[in-house]
């Protein structure tokens, strides 16, 4: 059974930092693009960041310069380091893996269950 399991979410004050992790199991994801989406209450799921096995990271404009995505293929894990957090970053963050590029929600093959990030102002 293929799974993506997120961890690291929580409550943080504005300006603070959090690091999300997403561990994959059941298959190797070294040749998959991996990334993060988020969904705030009442809003559609939106792209946050992605990283491919050959290309560099890609970020949404809203998080560029504040978030950093990285991956450890040996551990089948992708990370999202979030700094200078704002209240508008509050959302459920979902890890995703896709065999195709560009990295789009409609082409994601595997989703994590989501982890809540709440930023208090």
mmCIF file of C-alpha atoms in Angstrom, residues 11-114:
data_model
loop_
_atom_site.group_PDB
_atom_site.id
_atom_site.type_symbol
_atom_site.label_atom_id
_atom_site.label_comp_id
_atom_site.label_asym_id
_atom_site.label_seq_id
_atom_site.Cartn_x
_atom_site.Cartn_y
_atom_site.Cartn_z
ATOM 1 C CA UNK A 11 0.000 26.336 15.947
ATOM 2 C CA UNK A 12 2.570 29.103 15.589
ATOM 3 C CA UNK A 13 2.591 32.861 16.021
ATOM 4 C CA UNK A 14 2.923 35.162 13.049
ATOM 5 C CA UNK A 15 6.575 35.544 12.103
ATOM 6 C CA UNK A 16 7.410 32.084 13.388
ATOM 7 C CA UNK A 17 8.600 28.955 11.617
ATOM 8 C CA UNK A 18 7.486 25.384 11.092
ATOM 9 C CA UNK A 19 8.959 22.439 9.229
ATOM 10 C CA UNK A 20 6.655 19.939 7.570
ATOM 11 C CA UNK A 21 7.791 16.452 6.642
ATOM 12 C CA UNK A 22 6.208 13.935 4.313
ATOM 13 C CA UNK A 23 7.396 10.343 4.390
ATOM 14 C CA UNK A 24 6.519 8.038 1.522
ATOM 15 C CA UNK A 25 6.176 4.286 1.765
ATOM 16 C CA UNK A 26 5.092 1.422 -0.437
ATOM 17 C CA UNK A 27 7.165 2.515 -3.430
ATOM 18 C CA UNK A 28 10.120 4.695 -4.283
ATOM 19 C CA UNK A 29 9.375 8.300 -5.215
ATOM 20 C CA UNK A 30 12.832 9.196 -6.524
ATOM 21 C CA UNK A 31 11.483 9.582 -10.066
ATOM 22 C CA UNK A 32 8.327 11.410 -8.985
ATOM 23 C CA UNK A 33 7.806 15.075 -8.567
ATOM 24 C CA UNK A 34 6.880 15.780 -4.962
ATOM 25 C CA UNK A 35 5.366 18.835 -3.452
ATOM 26 C CA UNK A 36 2.827 20.567 -1.283
ATOM 27 C CA UNK A 37 -0.619 22.026 -1.731
ATOM 28 C CA UNK A 38 -2.735 23.771 0.867
ATOM 29 C CA UNK A 39 -6.401 24.456 1.434
ATOM 30 C CA UNK A 40 -7.771 27.165 3.667
ATOM 31 C CA UNK A 41 -11.381 27.117 4.930
ATOM 32 C CA UNK A 42 -13.773 28.122 2.195
ATOM 33 C CA UNK A 43 -11.063 28.210 -0.449
ATOM 34 C CA UNK A 44 -9.879 25.899 -3.183
ATOM 35 C CA UNK A 45 -6.771 23.796 -2.817
ATOM 36 C CA UNK A 46 -3.749 25.743 -4.091
ATOM 37 C CA UNK A 47 -0.225 24.902 -5.123
ATOM 38 C CA UNK A 48 2.535 25.795 -2.647
ATOM 39 C CA UNK A 49 5.809 24.246 -3.838
ATOM 40 C CA UNK A 50 7.219 21.302 -5.761
ATOM 41 C CA UNK A 51 10.522 19.672 -6.515
ATOM 42 C CA UNK A 52 11.346 17.278 -9.303
ATOM 43 C CA UNK A 53 14.106 14.736 -9.515
ATOM 44 C CA UNK A 54 15.954 16.717 -12.177
ATOM 45 C CA UNK A 55 14.654 20.268 -11.912
ATOM 46 C CA UNK A 56 14.987 22.781 -9.147
ATOM 47 C CA UNK A 57 12.177 23.799 -6.815
ATOM 48 C CA UNK A 58 9.152 25.795 -7.895
ATOM 49 C CA UNK A 59 7.187 28.022 -5.533
ATOM 50 C CA UNK A 60 3.912 29.861 -5.520
ATOM 51 C CA UNK A 61 4.467 33.611 -5.554
ATOM 52 C CA UNK A 62 2.764 33.907 -2.169
ATOM 53 C CA UNK A 63 5.454 31.828 -0.428
ATOM 54 C CA UNK A 64 8.539 32.632 -2.493
ATOM 55 C CA UNK A 65 11.405 33.764 -0.291
ATOM 56 C CA UNK A 66 9.740 32.401 2.866
ATOM 57 C CA UNK A 67 9.297 28.667 2.200
ATOM 58 C CA UNK A 68 11.932 26.153 1.153
ATOM 59 C CA UNK A 69 11.190 22.713 -0.247
ATOM 60 C CA UNK A 70 13.729 19.910 -0.188
ATOM 61 C CA UNK A 71 13.786 16.162 -0.558
ATOM 62 C CA UNK A 72 15.829 13.204 0.614
ATOM 63 C CA UNK A 73 15.381 10.394 -1.890
ATOM 64 C CA UNK A 74 17.239 7.949 0.339
ATOM 65 C CA UNK A 75 14.545 8.476 2.967
ATOM 66 C CA UNK A 76 11.685 8.835 0.467
ATOM 67 C CA UNK A 77 10.874 12.105 2.223
ATOM 68 C CA UNK A 78 10.079 15.674 1.214
ATOM 69 C CA UNK A 79 10.250 18.668 3.534
ATOM 70 C CA UNK A 80 8.758 22.147 3.608
ATOM 71 C CA UNK A 81 10.564 24.664 5.769
ATOM 72 C CA UNK A 82 8.247 27.598 6.418
ATOM 73 C CA UNK A 83 9.528 30.865 7.860
ATOM 74 C CA UNK A 84 8.083 34.337 8.410
ATOM 75 C CA UNK A 85 4.656 32.754 8.651
ATOM 76 C CA UNK A 86 1.592 34.915 8.155
ATOM 77 C CA UNK A 87 -2.018 34.430 9.193
ATOM 78 C CA UNK A 88 -2.898 33.869 5.543
ATOM 79 C CA UNK A 89 -0.675 30.766 5.562
ATOM 80 C CA UNK A 90 -3.237 29.079 7.827
ATOM 81 C CA UNK A 91 -4.493 25.988 6.001
ATOM 82 C CA UNK A 92 -4.382 22.229 5.800
ATOM 83 C CA UNK A 93 -1.175 21.315 4.001
ATOM 84 C CA UNK A 94 -1.174 18.262 1.764
ATOM 85 C CA UNK A 95 1.829 16.376 0.521
ATOM 86 C CA UNK A 96 1.581 15.081 -3.042
ATOM 87 C CA UNK A 97 3.501 12.958 -5.526
ATOM 88 C CA UNK A 98 3.101 13.123 -9.289
ATOM 89 C CA UNK A 99 4.782 11.171 -12.100
ATOM 90 C CA UNK A 100 4.228 14.030 -14.560
ATOM 91 C CA UNK A 101 5.373 17.616 -15.030
ATOM 92 C CA UNK A 102 4.216 20.334 -14.585
ATOM 93 C CA UNK A 103 3.157 19.607 -11.037
ATOM 94 C CA UNK A 104 -0.623 19.972 -11.058
ATOM 95 C CA UNK A 105 -3.291 18.817 -8.610
ATOM 96 C CA UNK A 106 -5.225 17.057 -11.377
ATOM 97 C CA UNK A 107 -2.181 14.884 -12.154
ATOM 98 C CA UNK A 108 -1.218 13.960 -8.607
ATOM 99 C CA UNK A 109 -1.035 10.197 -8.161
ATOM 100 C CA UNK A 110 -0.743 10.109 -4.380
ATOM 101 C CA UNK A 111 -1.962 12.452 -1.648
ATOM 102 C CA UNK A 112 -1.162 12.610 2.040
ATOM 103 C CA UNK A 113 -3.918 12.952 4.615
ATOM 104 C CA UNK A 114 -3.057 16.575 5.374
#
